[in-house]
PDB file of C-alpha atoms and ligand atoms in Angstrom:
ATOM      1  CA  MET A   1      25.737  97.963 -23.923  1.00 34.00           C
ATOM      2  CA  ALA A   2      28.542  97.346 -26.394  1.00 36.00           C
ATOM      3  CA  SER A   3      28.981  93.767 -27.432  1.00 35.00           C
ATOM      4  CA  GLY A   4      31.831  91.960 -25.703  1.00 34.00           C
ATOM      5  CA  SER A   5      31.432  93.981 -22.502  1.00 34.00           C
ATOM      6  CA  GLY A   6      31.618  92.254 -19.128  1.00 34.00           C
ATOM      7  CA  ILE A   7      27.869  92.494 -18.540  1.00 33.00           C
ATOM      8  CA  ASP A   8      27.041  90.919 -21.908  1.00 35.00           C
ATOM      9  CA  ALA A   9      29.598  88.200 -21.344  1.00 36.00           C
ATOM     10  CA  ASP A  10      28.025  87.446 -17.966  1.00 39.00           C
ATOM     11  CA  ALA A  11      24.502  87.344 -19.379  1.00 39.00           C
ATOM     12  CA  GLN A  12      25.714  85.011 -22.104  1.00 38.00           C
ATOM     13  CA  SER A  13      27.487  82.728 -19.630  1.00 39.00           C
ATOM     14  CA  GLN A  14      24.349  82.619 -17.455  1.00 40.00           C
ATOM     15  CA  ARG A  15      22.236  81.651 -20.463  1.00 40.00           C
ATOM     16  CA  ASP A  16      24.685  78.906 -21.364  1.00 40.00           C
ATOM     17  CA  GLY A  17      24.932  77.775 -17.756  1.00 41.00           C
ATOM     18  CA  GLN A  18      28.688  77.998 -18.271  1.00 43.00           C
ATOM     19  CA  PRO A  19      31.045  80.376 -16.559  1.00 42.00           C
ATOM     20  CA  GLN A  20      32.774  82.736 -18.940  1.00 43.00           C
ATOM     21  CA  ARG A  21      36.381  81.873 -19.733  1.00 48.00           C
ATOM     22  CA  GLY A  22      37.538  85.460 -20.137  1.00 49.00           C
ATOM     23  CA  ARG A  23      37.414  87.741 -17.140  1.00 56.00           C
ATOM     24  CA  SER A  24      34.057  89.468 -17.043  1.00 60.00           C
ATOM     25  CA  ARG A  25      33.684  92.799 -15.332  1.00 61.00           C
ATOM     26  CA  ARG A  26      31.840  91.202 -12.404  1.00 56.00           C
ATOM     27  CA  GLU A  27      34.471  88.523 -12.026  1.00 58.00           C
ATOM     28  CA  ALA A  28      37.105  91.226 -11.913  1.00 62.00           C
ATOM     29  CA  ALA A  29      35.010  92.990  -9.236  1.00 57.00           C
ATOM     30  CA  ALA A  30      34.886  89.782  -7.158  1.00 56.00           C
ATOM     31  CA  GLN A  31      38.633  89.425  -7.444  1.00 62.00           C
ATOM     32  CA  ARG A  32      39.161  93.060  -6.474  1.00 62.00           C
ATOM     33  CA  LEU A  33      36.886  92.464  -3.471  1.00 59.00           C
ATOM     34  CA  CYS A  34      39.066  89.545  -2.431  1.00 56.00           C
ATOM     35  CA  ARG A  35      42.323  91.352  -3.008  1.00 59.00           C
ATOM     36  CA  HIS A  36      41.043  94.327  -1.042  1.00 53.00           C
ATOM     37  CA  ASN A  37      43.369  93.388   1.786  1.00 52.00           C
ATOM     38  CA  PRO A  38      45.107  90.124   0.959  1.00 49.00           C
ATOM     39  CA  ASP A  39      47.152  90.060   4.166  1.00 52.00           C
ATOM     40  CA  LYS A  40      44.168  90.362   6.472  1.00 57.00           C
ATOM     41  CA  GLY A  41      41.170  89.046   4.560  1.00 67.00           C
ATOM     42  CA  ASN A  42      42.805  86.107   2.823  1.00 87.00           C
ATOM     43  CA  CYS A  43      39.479  85.785   1.012  1.00 93.00           C
ATOM     44  CA  ALA A  44      40.825  83.452  -1.673  1.00 93.00           C
ATOM     45  CA  LYS A  45      41.710  80.860   0.969  1.00 93.00           C
ATOM     46  CA  CYS A  46      38.018  79.906   1.031  1.00 94.00           C
ATOM     47  CA  HIS A  47      36.716  81.681  -2.094  1.00 95.00           C
ATOM     48  CA  LEU A  48      39.350  80.171  -4.393  1.00 93.00           C
ATOM     49  CA  ASP A  49      40.314  82.423  -7.280  1.00 93.00           C
ATOM     50  CA  ALA A  50      42.789  80.060  -8.968  1.00 93.00           C
ATOM     51  CA  PRO A  51      41.736  78.155 -12.089  1.00 94.00           C
ATOM     52  CA  GLY A  52      40.484  74.618 -11.458  1.00 89.00           C
ATOM     53  CA  PRO A  53      41.736  71.356 -13.025  1.00 91.00           C
ATOM     54  CA  GLY A  54      42.329  71.608 -16.752  1.00 95.00           C
ATOM     55  CA  GLY A  55      42.256  75.409 -16.549  1.00 94.00           C
ATOM     56  CA  ARG A  56      38.557  75.510 -15.650  1.00 93.00           C
ATOM     57  CA  PRO A  57      37.321  78.897 -14.454  1.00 93.00           C
ATOM     58  CA  ALA A  58      37.794  79.633 -10.751  1.00 94.00           C
ATOM     59  CA  GLN A  59      34.925  78.536  -8.509  1.00 94.00           C
ATOM     60  CA  PHE A  60      35.398  81.388  -5.992  1.00 95.00           C
ATOM     61  CA  ALA A  61      34.538  78.857  -3.256  1.00 95.00           C
ATOM     62  CA  ASP A  62      36.054  75.755  -1.719  1.00 93.00           C
ATOM     63  CA  PHE A  63      32.572  74.689  -0.526  1.00 93.00           C
ATOM     64  CA  SER A  64      33.955  73.851   2.909  1.00 94.00           C
ATOM     65  CA  PHE A  65      32.008  74.412   6.137  1.00 96.00           C
ATOM     66  CA  ILE A  66      33.252  77.255   8.335  1.00 95.00           C
ATOM     67  CA  ALA A  67      31.952  79.085  11.409  1.00 96.00           C
ATOM     68  CA  LEU A  68      32.399  82.767  10.541  1.00 95.00           C
ATOM     69  CA  GLY A  69      30.134  84.052  13.287  1.00 95.00           C
ATOM     70  CA  VAL A  70      27.796  86.095  11.082  1.00 96.00           C
ATOM     71  CA  PRO A  71      25.574  88.193  13.405  1.00 96.00           C
ATOM     72  CA  ARG A  72      21.923  87.340  14.048  1.00 96.00           C
ATOM     73  CA  ASN A  73      19.446  88.807  11.595  1.00 97.00           C
ATOM     74  CA  PRO A  74      16.683  90.658  13.464  1.00 96.00           C
ATOM     75  CA  GLU A  75      14.506  90.493  10.306  1.00 97.00           C
ATOM     76  CA  ILE A  76      14.019  86.748  10.902  1.00 97.00           C
ATOM     77  CA  PRO A  77      10.952  86.226  13.139  1.00 97.00           C
ATOM     78  CA  ALA A  78      12.431  83.137  14.868  1.00 96.00           C
ATOM     79  CA  ASN A  79      15.253  85.339  16.182  1.00 96.00           C
ATOM     80  CA  ARG A  80      12.786  87.226  18.390  1.00 96.00           C
ATOM     81  CA  ASP A  81      13.238  84.298  20.750  1.00 97.00           C
ATOM     82  CA  PRO A  82      16.631  84.955  22.415  1.00 95.00           C
ATOM     83  CA  LYS A  83      16.988  81.221  23.033  1.00 96.00           C
ATOM     84  CA  TYR A  84      16.732  80.415  19.319  1.00 96.00           C
ATOM     85  CA  PHE A  85      19.980  79.849  17.418  1.00 95.00           C
ATOM     86  CA  ASP A  86      20.524  78.632  13.872  1.00 96.00           C
ATOM     87  CA  LEU A  87      23.659  76.576  14.380  1.00 96.00           C
ATOM     88  CA  GLY A  88      23.995  75.452  10.767  1.00 96.00           C
ATOM     89  CA  LEU A  89      25.431  71.953  10.557  1.00 96.00           C
ATOM     90  CA  CYS A  90      24.341  71.000  14.068  1.00 95.00           C
ATOM     91  CA  GLY A  91      20.758  72.196  13.899  1.00 93.00           C
ATOM     92  CA  PRO A  92      17.973  72.902  14.343  1.00 94.00           C
ATOM     93  CA  TYR A  93      17.192  72.303  10.631  1.00 92.00           C
ATOM     94  CA  ARG A  94      19.624  69.393  10.440  1.00 92.00           C
ATOM     95  CA  SER A  95      19.502  66.807  13.183  1.00 94.00           C
ATOM     96  CA  ASP A  96      22.020  64.166  12.048  1.00 95.00           C
ATOM     97  CA  LEU A  97      25.009  66.134  13.368  1.00 94.00           C
ATOM     98  CA  ALA A  98      23.323  67.612  16.454  1.00 93.00           C
ATOM     99  CA  LYS A  99      25.747  65.857  18.797  1.00 94.00           C
ATOM    100  CA  GLU A 100      28.851  66.971  16.883  1.00 94.00           C
ATOM    101  CA  THR A 101      29.291  70.210  18.815  1.00 94.00           C
ATOM    102  CA  GLY A 102      32.517  70.996  16.934  1.00 95.00           C
ATOM    103  CA  PHE A 103      30.374  71.612  13.847  1.00 96.00           C
ATOM    104  CA  CYS A 104      28.054  74.118  15.535  1.00 96.00           C
ATOM    105  CA  GLY A 105      27.807  77.434  13.719  1.00 96.00           C
ATOM    106  CA  MET A 106      29.329  76.075  10.513  1.00 97.00           C
ATOM    107  CA  PHE A 107      27.885  77.094   7.149  1.00 97.00           C
ATOM    108  CA  LYS A 108      29.025  76.277   3.627  1.00 96.00           C
ATOM    109  CA  SER A 109      31.252  78.777   1.840  1.00 96.00           C
ATOM    110  CA  PRO A 110      29.315  79.953  -1.222  1.00 96.00           C
ATOM    111  CA  THR A 111      30.731  80.956  -4.588  1.00 96.00           C
ATOM    112  CA  LEU A 112      31.381  84.637  -5.111  1.00 96.00           C
ATOM    113  CA  ARG A 113      30.658  84.300  -8.837  1.00 94.00           C
ATOM    114  CA  ASN A 114      28.285  87.115  -9.816  1.00 95.00           C
ATOM    115  CA  VAL A 115      28.113  88.131  -6.150  1.00 96.00           C
ATOM    116  CA  ALA A 116      27.649  91.775  -7.151  1.00 95.00           C
ATOM    117  CA  THR A 117      24.288  90.872  -8.754  1.00 97.00           C
ATOM    118  CA  ARG A 118      22.892  89.691  -5.378  1.00 96.00           C
ATOM    119  CA  SER A 119      21.492  91.845  -2.601  1.00 96.00           C
ATOM    120  CA  VAL A 120      21.163  89.354   0.252  1.00 97.00           C
ATOM    121  CA  PHE A 121      24.305  87.890   1.790  1.00 98.00           C
ATOM    122  CA  PHE A 122      25.208  85.014   4.120  1.00 98.00           C
ATOM    123  CA  HIS A 123      23.027  82.075   5.174  1.00 97.00           C
ATOM    124  CA  ASN A 124      20.655  84.307   7.134  1.00 97.00           C
ATOM    125  CA  GLY A 125      20.596  87.269   4.751  1.00 98.00           C
ATOM    126  CA  ARG A 126      22.076  89.482   7.468  1.00 98.00           C
ATOM    127  CA  PHE A 127      23.647  91.981   5.038  1.00 98.00           C
ATOM    128  CA  HIS A 128      22.267  93.640   1.918  1.00 98.00           C
ATOM    129  CA  LYS A 129      25.356  95.504   0.748  1.00 97.00           C
ATOM    130  CA  LEU A 130      28.803  94.128  -0.103  1.00 97.00           C
ATOM    131  CA  GLU A 131      30.271  97.064   1.782  1.00 96.00           C
ATOM    132  CA  ASP A 132      28.607  95.779   4.968  1.00 97.00           C
ATOM    133  CA  VAL A 133      29.893  92.240   4.278  1.00 96.00           C
ATOM    134  CA  LEU A 134      33.414  93.607   3.981  1.00 94.00           C
ATOM    135  CA  ARG A 135      32.994  95.682   7.139  1.00 95.00           C
ATOM    136  CA  PHE A 136      31.887  92.496   8.963  1.00 95.00           C
ATOM    137  CA  TYR A 137      35.004  90.633   7.785  1.00 93.00           C
ATOM    138  CA  VAL A 138      37.328  93.477   8.795  1.00 90.00           C
ATOM    139  CA  GLU A 139      35.720  94.110  12.194  1.00 91.00           C
ATOM    140  CA  ARG A 140      35.582  90.389  12.886  1.00 85.00           C
ATOM    141  CA  ASP A 141      39.381  90.612  13.152  1.00 75.00           C
ATOM    142  CA  THR A 142      39.753  94.075  14.634  1.00 81.00           C
ATOM    143  CA  LYS A 143      36.714  94.131  16.979  1.00 79.00           C
ATOM    144  CA  PRO A 144      35.883  90.467  17.643  1.00 73.00           C
ATOM    145  CA  GLY A 145      33.726  91.380  20.654  1.00 72.00           C
ATOM    146  CA  LYS A 146      31.347  93.524  18.566  1.00 70.00           C
TER     147      LYS A 146
HETATM  148  C1  HEC B 201      37.717  80.989   6.421  1.00 74.47           C
HETATM  149  C2  HEC B 201      36.985  80.943   5.147  1.00 74.47           C
HETATM  150  C3  HEC B 201      36.547  82.258   4.536  1.00 74.47           C
HETATM  151  C4  HEC B 201      37.313  83.385   4.307  1.00 74.47           C
HETATM  152  C5  HEC B 201      38.786  83.601   4.612  1.00 74.47           C
HETATM  153  C6  HEC B 201      36.425  84.341   3.666  1.00 74.47           C
HETATM  154  N1  HEC B 201      35.170  83.814   3.520  1.00 74.47           N
HETATM  155 FE1  HEC B 201      33.592  84.727   2.645  1.00 74.47          FE
HETATM  156  N2  HEC B 201      32.402  83.186   3.208  1.00 74.47           N
HETATM  157  C7  HEC B 201      32.829  82.047   3.886  1.00 74.47           C
HETATM  158  C8  HEC B 201      31.673  81.302   4.348  1.00 74.47           C
HETATM  159  C9  HEC B 201      31.690  80.004   5.151  1.00 74.47           C
HETATM  160  C10 HEC B 201      30.538  82.038   3.942  1.00 74.47           C
HETATM  161  C11 HEC B 201      29.084  81.709   4.249  1.00 74.47           C
HETATM  162  C12 HEC B 201      28.865  82.052   5.722  1.00 74.47           C
HETATM  163  C13 HEC B 201      27.420  82.068   6.149  1.00 74.47           C
HETATM  164  O1  HEC B 201      26.510  82.020   5.321  1.00 74.47           O
HETATM  165  O2  HEC B 201      27.214  82.158   7.366  1.00 74.47           O
HETATM  166  C14 HEC B 201      31.047  83.197   3.200  1.00 74.47           C
HETATM  167  C15 HEC B 201      30.245  84.148   2.575  1.00 74.47           C
HETATM  168  C16 HEC B 201      30.699  85.252   1.900  1.00 74.47           C
HETATM  169  C17 HEC B 201      29.867  86.186   1.171  1.00 74.47           C
HETATM  170  C18 HEC B 201      28.349  86.080   1.017  1.00 74.47           C
HETATM  171  C19 HEC B 201      28.036  85.444  -0.319  1.00 74.47           C
HETATM  172  C20 HEC B 201      26.567  85.146  -0.492  1.00 74.47           C
HETATM  173  O3  HEC B 201      26.163  84.925  -1.641  1.00 74.47           O
HETATM  174  O4  HEC B 201      25.804  85.110   0.499  1.00 74.47           O
HETATM  175  C21 HEC B 201      30.679  87.138   0.648  1.00 74.47           C
HETATM  176  C22 HEC B 201      30.260  88.341  -0.222  1.00 74.47           C
HETATM  177  C23 HEC B 201      32.022  86.820   1.068  1.00 74.47           C
HETATM  178  N3  HEC B 201      31.995  85.657   1.814  1.00 74.47           N
HETATM  179  C24 HEC B 201      33.145  87.568   0.744  1.00 74.47           C
HETATM  180  C25 HEC B 201      34.382  87.370   1.358  1.00 74.47           C
HETATM  181  C26 HEC B 201      35.472  88.323   1.315  1.00 74.47           C
HETATM  182  C27 HEC B 201      35.434  89.650   0.569  1.00 74.47           C
HETATM  183  C28 HEC B 201      36.486  87.793   2.060  1.00 74.47           C
HETATM  184  C29 HEC B 201      37.814  88.421   2.430  1.00 74.47           C
HETATM  185  C30 HEC B 201      37.722  89.700   3.118  1.00 74.47           C
HETATM  186  C31 HEC B 201      36.038  86.484   2.528  1.00 74.47           C
HETATM  187  N4  HEC B 201      34.757  86.276   2.087  1.00 74.47           N
HETATM  188  C32 HEC B 201      36.823  85.616   3.284  1.00 74.47           C
HETATM  189  C33 HEC B 201      34.130  81.689   4.110  1.00 74.47           C
HETATM  190  C34 HEC B 201      35.207  82.548   4.045  1.00 74.47           C
END
């Protein structure tokens, strides 16, 4: 790989523990993913792509808690019980907010930095391909009953 390429820049920034200032190839891919359909997806509303204070690199997340309604993952043994639900902020793993029903189903928005290097997506690992993540987001609006 030629020096100065996006991949090298990413590897370097991971070693330093610092995000790369210049746009790496993966960062550009994350931004393309978000701009895929800016009118409908509005991805950057939660996965912020604007520079932070003092021109710091974008976080690609606002780290807020949102209920997206990611489908159940049949690969998780606990989900064999139809009465079992992972409701995120309101349990069962957390118990302090169990009575705050308005928080049920909420999970933290993660950063999309280097998202293309991962192969397991969302809190329950429901999807393994970014294409399937995108399809979920699109169909969530067009086929909410699915
Ligand atoms: C309303 C806020 C919001 C919007 C808009 C949004 N996301 Fe997300 N995104 C989240 C939250 C919250 C999660 C984590 C949900 C979970 O784990 O259940 C997430 C997770 C993801 C993940 C999984 C990342 C990982 O490492 O597991 C990807 C990829 C992603 N979003 C891409 C997108 C794209 C592409 C768009 C636009 C089409 C988009 N998001 C729009 C809030 C949002």
